CSV table of C-alpha atoms in Angstrom, one decimal:
chain,number,residue,atom,x,y,z
O,42,MET,CA,-82.0,-16.4,117.9
O,43,ARG,CA,-85.8,-15.9,117.6
O,44,THR,CA,-86.7,-18.9,115.8
O,45,LEU,CA,-84.6,-20.3,118.7
O,46,ALA,CA,-86.1,-18.7,121.6
O,47,LYS,CA,-89.8,-19.6,120.2
O,48,LEU,CA,-88.4,-23.0,120.2
O,49,PHE,CA,-87.3,-23.0,123.3
O,50,LEU,CA,-91.5,-21.7,124.4
O,51,LEU,CA,-92.6,-24.4,122.0
O,52,VAL,CA,-90.9,-26.9,123.5
O,53,SER,CA,-91.8,-25.7,126.9
O,54,VAL,CA,-95.9,-25.5,125.7
O,55,CYS,CA,-95.3,-29.4,123.8
O,56,LEU,CA,-94.4,-30.1,128.0
O,57,GLY,CA,-97.8,-29.0,129.2
O,58,ALA,CA,-96.7,-25.9,131.0
O,59,THR,CA,-98.8,-23.6,131.0
O,60,PHE,CA,-97.5,-20.7,132.4
O,61,ASN,CA,-97.5,-16.8,131.6
O,62,VAL,CA,-95.1,-15.6,128.2
O,63,ALA,CA,-93.4,-13.2,130.4
O,64,GLN,CA,-92.8,-17.0,132.9
O,65,ALA,CA,-92.2,-18.7,129.9
O,66,GLU,CA,-89.4,-16.5,128.8
O,67,GLN,CA,-87.3,-16.3,131.9
O,68,SER,CA,-83.5,-15.7,130.2
O,69,LYS,CA,-80.2,-14.9,131.4
O,70,ARG,CA,-77.0,-13.2,129.5
O,71,LEU,CA,-74.4,-15.9,131.6
O,72,GLY,CA,-71.1,-14.7,129.2
O,73,PRO,CA,-71.0,-16.3,126.2
O,74,TRP,CA,-74.5,-18.0,126.2
O,75,GLU,CA,-77.9,-16.8,126.7
O,76,VAL,CA,-79.6,-19.7,129.0
O,77,HIS,CA,-83.4,-20.3,128.5
O,78,TYR,CA,-84.9,-21.1,131.8
O,79,ASN,CA,-88.3,-22.2,133.8
O,80,ALA,CA,-89.4,-24.1,136.2
O,81,PHE,CA,-93.2,-25.7,136.6
O,82,ASN,CA,-95.6,-28.4,139.0
O,83,SER,CA,-94.3,-31.6,137.0
O,84,THR,CA,-98.7,-32.0,136.9
O,85,PHE,CA,-99.0,-30.0,133.9
O,86,LEU,CA,-96.9,-31.8,131.8
O,87,GLN,CA,-99.2,-34.1,130.2
O,88,PRO,CA,-99.0,-37.8,130.3
O,89,GLU,CA,-98.0,-38.6,126.9
O,90,ILE,CA,-94.7,-36.4,127.0
O,91,ALA,CA,-94.3,-37.1,130.4
O,92,ARG,CA,-93.5,-40.6,129.3
O,93,GLN,CA,-91.2,-39.5,126.9
O,94,TYR,CA,-89.0,-38.1,128.9
O,95,LYS,CA,-89.5,-40.4,131.7
O,96,LEU,CA,-90.6,-37.5,133.6
O,97,GLU,CA,-92.7,-37.6,136.9
O,98,ARG,CA,-96.6,-36.2,137.2
O,99,SER,CA,-96.9,-35.4,140.6
O,100,ASP,CA,-98.6,-32.3,142.7
O,101,THR,CA,-95.6,-32.6,145.2
O,102,LEU,CA,-92.2,-32.4,141.6
O,103,ALA,CA,-91.4,-29.6,140.2
O,104,THR,CA,-89.9,-30.2,136.4
O,105,LEU,CA,-87.1,-27.7,135.0
O,106,ASN,CA,-85.8,-26.5,131.6
O,107,ILE,CA,-83.1,-25.4,130.7
O,108,ALA,CA,-81.7,-24.2,127.3
O,109,VAL,CA,-78.6,-23.2,126.3
O,110,LEU,CA,-78.2,-20.7,123.5
O,111,ALA,CA,-73.9,-19.0,122.0
O,112,ALA,CA,-75.3,-15.3,122.5
O,113,GLU,CA,-72.4,-14.3,120.4
O,114,THR,CA,-72.8,-16.6,116.7
O,115,ALA,CA,-75.0,-15.2,114.8
O,116,GLY,CA,-78.6,-17.6,114.4
O,117,LYS,CA,-77.8,-18.0,118.0
O,118,PRO,CA,-77.3,-21.7,117.6
O,119,ALA,CA,-78.3,-24.4,121.3
O,120,GLN,CA,-75.3,-25.3,122.6
O,121,ARG,CA,-74.3,-29.3,124.4
O,122,VAL,CA,-73.3,-28.4,128.3
O,123,SER,CA,-71.7,-29.5,131.6
O,124,ILE,CA,-74.5,-28.5,133.8
O,125,GLU,CA,-75.1,-29.7,137.1
O,126,GLY,CA,-76.7,-27.9,140.1
O,127,TYR,CA,-79.4,-28.4,143.2
O,128,ALA,CA,-82.3,-26.9,144.4
O,129,MET,CA,-82.8,-26.1,148.0
O,130,ASN,CA,-85.5,-24.8,149.8
O,131,PRO,CA,-86.4,-22.2,152.7
O,132,LEU,CA,-84.6,-24.7,155.3
O,133,SER,CA,-81.7,-24.4,153.6
O,134,VAL,CA,-81.8,-28.4,152.3
O,135,GLN,CA,-80.0,-29.0,148.9
O,136,GLN,CA,-81.5,-30.9,146.2
O,137,ARG,CA,-79.5,-32.4,143.7
O,138,LEU,CA,-80.9,-32.0,140.4
O,139,GLU,CA,-80.1,-34.8,137.7
O,140,PHE,CA,-80.3,-33.2,134.3
O,141,GLN,CA,-81.0,-35.5,131.5
O,142,GLU,CA,-79.9,-34.1,127.5
O,143,VAL,CA,-83.0,-33.5,124.8
O,144,VAL,CA,-81.9,-33.1,121.2
O,145,GLU,CA,-84.5,-32.3,118.6
O,146,GLY,CA,-83.5,-31.1,115.3
O,147,ASP,CA,-81.3,-28.1,116.3
O,148,ALA,CA,-82.6,-28.1,119.6
O,149,VAL,CA,-81.2,-28.7,122.8
O,150,TYR,CA,-82.9,-28.3,126.8
O,151,TYR,CA,-82.1,-29.9,129.9
O,152,LEU,CA,-84.6,-31.3,132.3
O,153,ALA,CA,-85.2,-32.4,136.0
O,154,GLN,CA,-87.5,-32.5,138.1
O,155,THR,CA,-87.2,-31.6,142.2
O,156,ARG,CA,-89.5,-31.9,145.0
O,157,PHE,CA,-91.3,-28.8,146.7
O,158,THR,CA,-93.6,-28.5,149.3
O,159,ASN,CA,-97.5,-26.2,149.2
O,160,LEU,CA,-95.5,-22.6,148.6
O,161,GLU,CA,-92.8,-23.4,148.3
O,162,THR,CA,-89.8,-20.6,147.3
O,163,LEU,CA,-87.7,-23.2,145.6
O,164,ARG,CA,-83.7,-21.6,145.0
O,165,PHE,CA,-81.7,-22.9,142.5
O,166,PHE,CA,-77.6,-23.3,141.7
O,167,ILE,CA,-77.0,-24.1,138.1
O,168,THR,CA,-73.8,-24.3,136.6
O,169,ILE,CA,-73.2,-24.8,133.2
O,170,LYS,CA,-69.7,-25.9,131.5
O,171,LYS,CA,-68.4,-25.7,127.9
O,172,ASP,CA,-64.7,-26.0,126.7
O,173,GLY,CA,-63.2,-24.0,129.5
O,174,GLU,CA,-65.8,-21.3,130.2
O,175,THR,CA,-68.4,-22.0,133.3
O,176,GLN,CA,-71.1,-20.2,134.6
O,177,GLU,CA,-73.2,-19.8,137.3
O,178,LEU,CA,-77.5,-19.5,136.8
O,179,ARG,CA,-79.7,-18.5,140.0
O,180,PHE,CA,-83.0,-17.8,140.1
O,181,SER,CA,-86.2,-18.9,142.6
O,182,ASP,CA,-89.7,-20.3,141.6
O,183,GLU,CA,-92.6,-19.9,144.7
O,184,PHE,CA,-94.8,-23.8,144.1
O,185,TRP,CA,-97.8,-25.4,144.7
O,186,ARG,CA,-99.8,-27.5,144.8
O,187,ASN,CA,-102.6,-28.4,142.4
């Protein structure tokens, strides 16, 4: 597990996110999974990384990174899952998230982007499914223009 948690942190850092360690280590136990997640302003993406993953860089665009691990399996291997969801702003306007799956070696993570206005708190509602198991990840994050 430590190896995958470190890998998730490394992937987040490689994506160019400049956030504190506590934010980078956000995770929740959801049923049989340990879900690691973070969201950050897309301007933190290095231009070459954004191009590699076909992500847009903008001071009003947030990037979401999610990794799902098998919490009850030795070594907590990364899981390939079905993932969908939306972001909701304070006015309850929903934006559908379109996730792309990234597989790099033993790591599997899911990336999506969504718009925000300055100093806006977005609430995220994510549904994760695999082998008849369905879990809901909910969290919020505040975003500001750089």
